[in-house]
mmCIF file with all atom_site columns, C-alpha atoms and ligand atoms in Angstrom:
data_model
loop_
_atom_site.group_PDB
_atom_site.id
_atom_site.type_symbol
_atom_site.label_atom_id
_atom_site.label_alt_id
_atom_site.label_comp_id
_atom_site.label_asym_id
_atom_site.label_entity_id
_atom_site.label_seq_id
_atom_site.pdbx_PDB_ins_code
_atom_site.Cartn_x
_atom_site.Cartn_y
_atom_site.Cartn_z
_atom_site.occupancy
_atom_site.B_iso_or_equiv
_atom_site.pdbx_formal_charge
_atom_site.auth_seq_id
_atom_site.auth_comp_id
_atom_site.auth_asym_id
_atom_site.auth_atom_id
_atom_site.pdbx_PDB_model_num
ATOM   1   C  CA  . MET A 1 1   ? -1.982  27.302  -28.340 1.00 0.00 ? 10  MET A CA  1
ATOM   2   C  CA  . ASN A 1 2   ? -4.246  24.541  -29.607 1.00 0.00 ? 11  ASN A CA  1
ATOM   3   C  CA  . ARG A 1 3   ? -1.372  22.123  -29.621 1.00 0.00 ? 12  ARG A CA  1
ATOM   4   C  CA  . ARG A 1 4   ? -0.537  22.972  -26.054 1.00 0.00 ? 13  ARG A CA  1
ATOM   5   C  CA  . ILE A 1 5   ? -4.078  22.420  -24.826 1.00 0.00 ? 14  ILE A CA  1
ATOM   6   C  CA  . THR A 1 6   ? -4.135  19.057  -26.558 1.00 0.00 ? 15  THR A CA  1
ATOM   7   C  CA  . ARG A 1 7   ? -1.017  17.977  -24.715 1.00 0.00 ? 16  ARG A CA  1
ATOM   8   C  CA  . ILE A 1 8   ? -2.428  19.065  -21.393 1.00 0.00 ? 17  ILE A CA  1
ATOM   9   C  CA  . GLN A 1 9   ? -5.675  17.248  -22.147 1.00 0.00 ? 18  GLN A CA  1
ATOM   10  C  CA  . ARG A 1 10  ? -3.798  14.127  -23.102 1.00 0.00 ? 19  ARG A CA  1
ATOM   11  C  CA  . PHE A 1 11  ? -1.766  14.256  -19.917 1.00 0.00 ? 20  PHE A CA  1
ATOM   12  C  CA  . THR A 1 12  ? -4.865  14.839  -17.798 1.00 0.00 ? 21  THR A CA  1
ATOM   13  C  CA  . ARG A 1 13  ? -6.644  11.953  -19.438 1.00 0.00 ? 22  ARG A CA  1
ATOM   14  C  CA  . ALA A 1 14  ? -3.670  9.628   -18.848 1.00 0.00 ? 23  ALA A CA  1
ATOM   15  C  CA  . ALA A 1 15  ? -3.427  10.740  -15.226 1.00 0.00 ? 24  ALA A CA  1
ATOM   16  C  CA  . LEU A 1 16  ? -7.126  10.113  -14.664 1.00 0.00 ? 25  LEU A CA  1
ATOM   17  C  CA  . VAL A 1 17  ? -6.944  6.681   -16.246 1.00 0.00 ? 26  VAL A CA  1
ATOM   18  C  CA  . SER A 1 18  ? -4.010  5.596   -14.053 1.00 0.00 ? 27  SER A CA  1
ATOM   19  C  CA  . PHE A 1 19  ? -5.675  7.015   -10.969 1.00 0.00 ? 28  PHE A CA  1
ATOM   20  C  CA  . ALA A 1 20  ? -8.880  5.144   -11.786 1.00 0.00 ? 29  ALA A CA  1
ATOM   21  C  CA  . SER A 1 21  ? -7.060  1.835   -12.283 1.00 0.00 ? 30  SER A CA  1
ATOM   22  C  CA  . LEU A 1 22  ? -5.274  2.366   -8.966  1.00 0.00 ? 31  LEU A CA  1
ATOM   23  C  CA  . LEU A 1 23  ? -8.643  2.798   -7.275  1.00 0.00 ? 32  LEU A CA  1
ATOM   24  C  CA  . VAL A 1 24  ? -9.967  -0.367  -8.891  1.00 0.00 ? 33  VAL A CA  1
ATOM   25  C  CA  . VAL A 1 25  ? -6.985  -2.375  -7.629  1.00 0.00 ? 34  VAL A CA  1
ATOM   26  C  CA  . SER A 1 26  ? -7.119  -1.046  -4.084  1.00 0.00 ? 35  SER A CA  1
ATOM   27  C  CA  . ALA A 1 27  ? -10.901 -1.243  -3.850  1.00 0.00 ? 36  ALA A CA  1
ATOM   28  C  CA  . GLY A 1 28  ? -11.141 -4.698  -5.410  1.00 0.00 ? 37  GLY A CA  1
ATOM   29  C  CA  . ASN A 1 29  ? -8.886  -6.852  -3.274  1.00 0.00 ? 38  ASN A CA  1
ATOM   30  C  CA  . PRO A 1 30  ? -8.987  -7.427  0.426   1.00 0.00 ? 39  PRO A CA  1
ATOM   31  C  CA  . THR A 1 31  ? -5.585  -6.557  1.862   1.00 0.00 ? 40  THR A CA  1
ATOM   32  C  CA  . VAL A 1 32  ? -3.470  -8.175  4.553   1.00 0.00 ? 41  VAL A CA  1
ATOM   33  C  CA  . GLU A 1 33  ? -0.878  -5.926  6.175   1.00 0.00 ? 42  GLU A CA  1
ATOM   34  C  CA  . LEU A 1 34  ? 2.394   -7.504  7.273   1.00 0.00 ? 43  LEU A CA  1
ATOM   35  C  CA  . SER A 1 35  ? 4.645   -6.401  10.092  1.00 0.00 ? 44  SER A CA  1
ATOM   36  C  CA  . HIS A 1 36  ? 7.303   -8.310  12.054  1.00 0.00 ? 45  HIS A CA  1
ATOM   37  C  CA  . HIS A 1 37  ? 5.078   -10.250 14.383  1.00 0.00 ? 46  HIS A CA  1
ATOM   38  C  CA  . GLN A 1 38  ? 1.617   -9.548  13.115  1.00 0.00 ? 47  GLN A CA  1
ATOM   39  C  CA  . VAL A 1 39  ? -0.496  -10.014 10.020  1.00 0.00 ? 48  VAL A CA  1
ATOM   40  C  CA  . SER A 1 40  ? -3.684  -7.986  9.933   1.00 0.00 ? 49  SER A CA  1
ATOM   41  C  CA  . PRO A 1 41  ? -6.343  -9.198  9.685   1.00 0.00 ? 50  PRO A CA  1
ATOM   42  C  CA  . THR A 1 42  ? -5.273  -12.657 10.847  1.00 0.00 ? 51  THR A CA  1
ATOM   43  C  CA  . GLU A 1 43  ? -8.420  -14.191 9.335   1.00 0.00 ? 52  GLU A CA  1
ATOM   44  C  CA  . LEU A 1 44  ? -10.047 -13.319 6.062   1.00 0.00 ? 53  LEU A CA  1
ATOM   45  C  CA  . THR A 1 45  ? -12.925 -14.910 4.170   1.00 0.00 ? 54  THR A CA  1
ATOM   46  C  CA  . ILE A 1 46  ? -13.164 -14.556 0.403   1.00 0.00 ? 55  ILE A CA  1
ATOM   47  C  CA  . GLN A 1 47  ? -14.938 -16.244 -2.478  1.00 0.00 ? 56  GLN A CA  1
ATOM   48  C  CA  . LYS A 1 48  ? -13.218 -18.726 -4.774  1.00 0.00 ? 57  LYS A CA  1
ATOM   49  C  CA  . GLY A 1 49  ? -11.502 -16.859 -7.614  1.00 0.00 ? 58  GLY A CA  1
ATOM   50  C  CA  . GLU A 1 50  ? -10.928 -13.731 -5.544  1.00 0.00 ? 59  GLU A CA  1
ATOM   51  C  CA  . ALA A 1 51  ? -7.501  -12.299 -4.853  1.00 0.00 ? 60  ALA A CA  1
ATOM   52  C  CA  . VAL A 1 52  ? -5.809  -11.088 -1.687  1.00 0.00 ? 61  VAL A CA  1
ATOM   53  C  CA  . THR A 1 53  ? -3.113  -8.427  -1.673  1.00 0.00 ? 62  THR A CA  1
ATOM   54  C  CA  . PHE A 1 54  ? -0.381  -8.734  0.958   1.00 0.00 ? 63  PHE A CA  1
ATOM   55  C  CA  . VAL A 1 55  ? 1.458   -5.502  1.797   1.00 0.00 ? 64  VAL A CA  1
ATOM   56  C  CA  . ASN A 1 56  ? 4.595   -5.290  3.880   1.00 0.00 ? 65  ASN A CA  1
ATOM   57  C  CA  . ARG A 1 57  ? 4.465   -2.235  6.127   1.00 0.00 ? 66  ARG A CA  1
ATOM   58  C  CA  . VAL A 1 58  ? 7.817   -2.424  7.904   1.00 0.00 ? 67  VAL A CA  1
ATOM   59  C  CA  . ASN A 1 59  ? 11.543  -2.439  7.270   1.00 0.00 ? 68  ASN A CA  1
ATOM   60  C  CA  . MET A 1 60  ? 12.951  -5.930  7.364   1.00 0.00 ? 69  MET A CA  1
ATOM   61  C  CA  . SER A 1 61  ? 16.370  -7.022  6.232   1.00 0.00 ? 70  SER A CA  1
ATOM   62  C  CA  . GLY A 1 62  ? 15.679  -9.267  3.235   1.00 0.00 ? 71  GLY A CA  1
ATOM   63  C  CA  . GLY A 1 63  ? 11.984  -8.354  3.224   1.00 0.00 ? 72  GLY A CA  1
ATOM   64  C  CA  . HIS A 1 64  ? 9.040   -10.445 4.388   1.00 0.00 ? 73  HIS A CA  1
ATOM   65  C  CA  . ARG A 1 65  ? 7.768   -13.510 2.561   1.00 0.00 ? 74  ARG A CA  1
ATOM   66  C  CA  . VAL A 1 66  ? 4.276   -14.936 2.917   1.00 0.00 ? 75  VAL A CA  1
ATOM   67  C  CA  . VAL A 1 67  ? 4.338   -18.741 2.710   1.00 0.00 ? 76  VAL A CA  1
ATOM   68  C  CA  . ALA A 1 68  ? 1.398   -21.159 2.766   1.00 0.00 ? 77  ALA A CA  1
ATOM   69  C  CA  . ASP A 1 69  ? 1.788   -23.961 5.321   1.00 0.00 ? 78  ASP A CA  1
ATOM   70  C  CA  . ASP A 1 70  ? 0.888   -26.448 2.551   1.00 0.00 ? 79  ASP A CA  1
ATOM   71  C  CA  . ASP A 1 71  ? 3.248   -24.707 0.079   1.00 0.00 ? 80  ASP A CA  1
ATOM   72  C  CA  . SER A 1 72  ? 0.322   -23.885 -2.234  1.00 0.00 ? 81  SER A CA  1
ATOM   73  C  CA  . PHE A 1 73  ? 1.605   -20.318 -2.528  1.00 0.00 ? 82  PHE A CA  1
ATOM   74  C  CA  . SER A 1 74  ? 4.537   -18.159 -1.535  1.00 0.00 ? 83  SER A CA  1
ATOM   75  C  CA  . SER A 1 75  ? 5.341   -14.546 -2.196  1.00 0.00 ? 84  SER A CA  1
ATOM   76  C  CA  . PRO A 1 76  ? 8.624   -13.016 -3.218  1.00 0.00 ? 85  PRO A CA  1
ATOM   77  C  CA  . ALA A 1 77  ? 10.462  -11.092 -0.508  1.00 0.00 ? 86  ALA A CA  1
ATOM   78  C  CA  . LEU A 1 78  ? 8.504   -7.879  0.012   1.00 0.00 ? 87  LEU A CA  1
ATOM   79  C  CA  . GLU A 1 79  ? 10.360  -4.758  1.045   1.00 0.00 ? 88  GLU A CA  1
ATOM   80  C  CA  . LYS A 1 80  ? 8.596   -2.055  3.020   1.00 0.00 ? 89  LYS A CA  1
ATOM   81  C  CA  . GLY A 1 81  ? 5.691   -0.706  0.953   1.00 0.00 ? 90  GLY A CA  1
ATOM   82  C  CA  . GLU A 1 82  ? 5.781   -3.538  -1.575  1.00 0.00 ? 91  GLU A CA  1
ATOM   83  C  CA  . SER A 1 83  ? 2.769   -5.720  -2.204  1.00 0.00 ? 92  SER A CA  1
ATOM   84  C  CA  . TRP A 1 84  ? 1.983   -9.058  -3.770  1.00 0.00 ? 93  TRP A CA  1
ATOM   85  C  CA  . THR A 1 85  ? -1.387  -10.328 -4.936  1.00 0.00 ? 94  THR A CA  1
ATOM   86  C  CA  . HIS A 1 86  ? -2.466  -13.936 -5.012  1.00 0.00 ? 95  HIS A CA  1
ATOM   87  C  CA  . THR A 1 87  ? -5.669  -15.334 -6.510  1.00 0.00 ? 96  THR A CA  1
ATOM   88  C  CA  . PHE A 1 88  ? -7.232  -18.268 -4.651  1.00 0.00 ? 97  PHE A CA  1
ATOM   89  C  CA  . GLU A 1 89  ? -8.711  -20.748 -7.131  1.00 0.00 ? 98  GLU A CA  1
ATOM   90  C  CA  . GLN A 1 90  ? -9.532  -23.528 -4.670  1.00 0.00 ? 99  GLN A CA  1
ATOM   91  C  CA  . THR A 1 91  ? -11.891 -23.543 -1.730  1.00 0.00 ? 100 THR A CA  1
ATOM   92  C  CA  . GLY A 1 92  ? -10.566 -24.339 1.715   1.00 0.00 ? 101 GLY A CA  1
ATOM   93  C  CA  . ALA A 1 93  ? -8.708  -22.837 4.651   1.00 0.00 ? 102 ALA A CA  1
ATOM   94  C  CA  . PHE A 1 94  ? -5.244  -21.702 3.657   1.00 0.00 ? 103 PHE A CA  1
ATOM   95  C  CA  . HIS A 1 95  ? -3.007  -21.210 6.652   1.00 0.00 ? 104 HIS A CA  1
ATOM   96  C  CA  . TYR A 1 96  ? 0.136   -19.223 6.081   1.00 0.00 ? 105 TYR A CA  1
ATOM   97  C  CA  . HIS A 1 97  ? 3.027   -17.723 7.999   1.00 0.00 ? 106 HIS A CA  1
ATOM   98  C  CA  . LEU A 1 98  ? 5.829   -15.260 7.506   1.00 0.00 ? 107 LEU A CA  1
ATOM   99  C  CA  . ASP A 1 99  ? 8.957   -17.052 6.392   1.00 0.00 ? 108 ASP A CA  1
ATOM   100 C  CA  . GLN A 1 100 ? 11.114  -14.989 8.745   1.00 0.00 ? 109 GLN A CA  1
ATOM   101 C  CA  . HIS A 1 101 ? 8.688   -15.259 11.688  1.00 0.00 ? 110 HIS A CA  1
ATOM   102 C  CA  . PRO A 1 102 ? 7.156   -18.746 11.610  1.00 0.00 ? 111 PRO A CA  1
ATOM   103 C  CA  . GLY A 1 103 ? 5.044   -17.931 14.659  1.00 0.00 ? 112 GLY A CA  1
ATOM   104 C  CA  . THR A 1 104 ? 3.354   -15.054 12.828  1.00 0.00 ? 113 THR A CA  1
ATOM   105 C  CA  . ARG A 1 105 ? 0.358   -16.673 11.225  1.00 0.00 ? 114 ARG A CA  1
ATOM   106 C  CA  . GLY A 1 106 ? -2.849  -16.026 9.374   1.00 0.00 ? 115 GLY A CA  1
ATOM   107 C  CA  . VAL A 1 107 ? -5.528  -17.870 7.458   1.00 0.00 ? 116 VAL A CA  1
ATOM   108 C  CA  . ILE A 1 108 ? -7.513  -17.210 4.302   1.00 0.00 ? 117 ILE A CA  1
ATOM   109 C  CA  . HIS A 1 109 ? -10.873 -18.967 4.147   1.00 0.00 ? 118 HIS A CA  1
ATOM   110 C  CA  . VAL A 1 110 ? -11.953 -19.494 0.549   1.00 0.00 ? 119 VAL A CA  1
ATOM   111 C  CA  . GLU A 1 111 ? -15.640 -20.314 0.127   1.00 0.00 ? 120 GLU A CA  1
HETATM 112 CU CU1 . CU  B 2 .   ? 10.338  -8.947  10.305  1.00 0.00 ? 224 CU  B CU1 1
#
């Protein structure tokens, strides 16, 4: 009986810890949502050293890639529901587009 309770407690503790770290990740980073012809929000302002998480929300053959116009960053191909986080270490305005939809654009202002 004691042994069983210990296992349940251990499981509960592990579940709480992973849930808490999930909350930290989702609460910590501003997020940009990607669809075929829209990024949302199109403009975002962050502080130097902060990270932005890009999440693809739609089905796209080959996934969506986020690419900086100046090539300072690029994501892997993101399938629906996948995300990628990039930390901005330099100040400036970083314009980017979706590789598959060059007209779909956004900008990250890093202060
Ligand atoms: Cu698309």
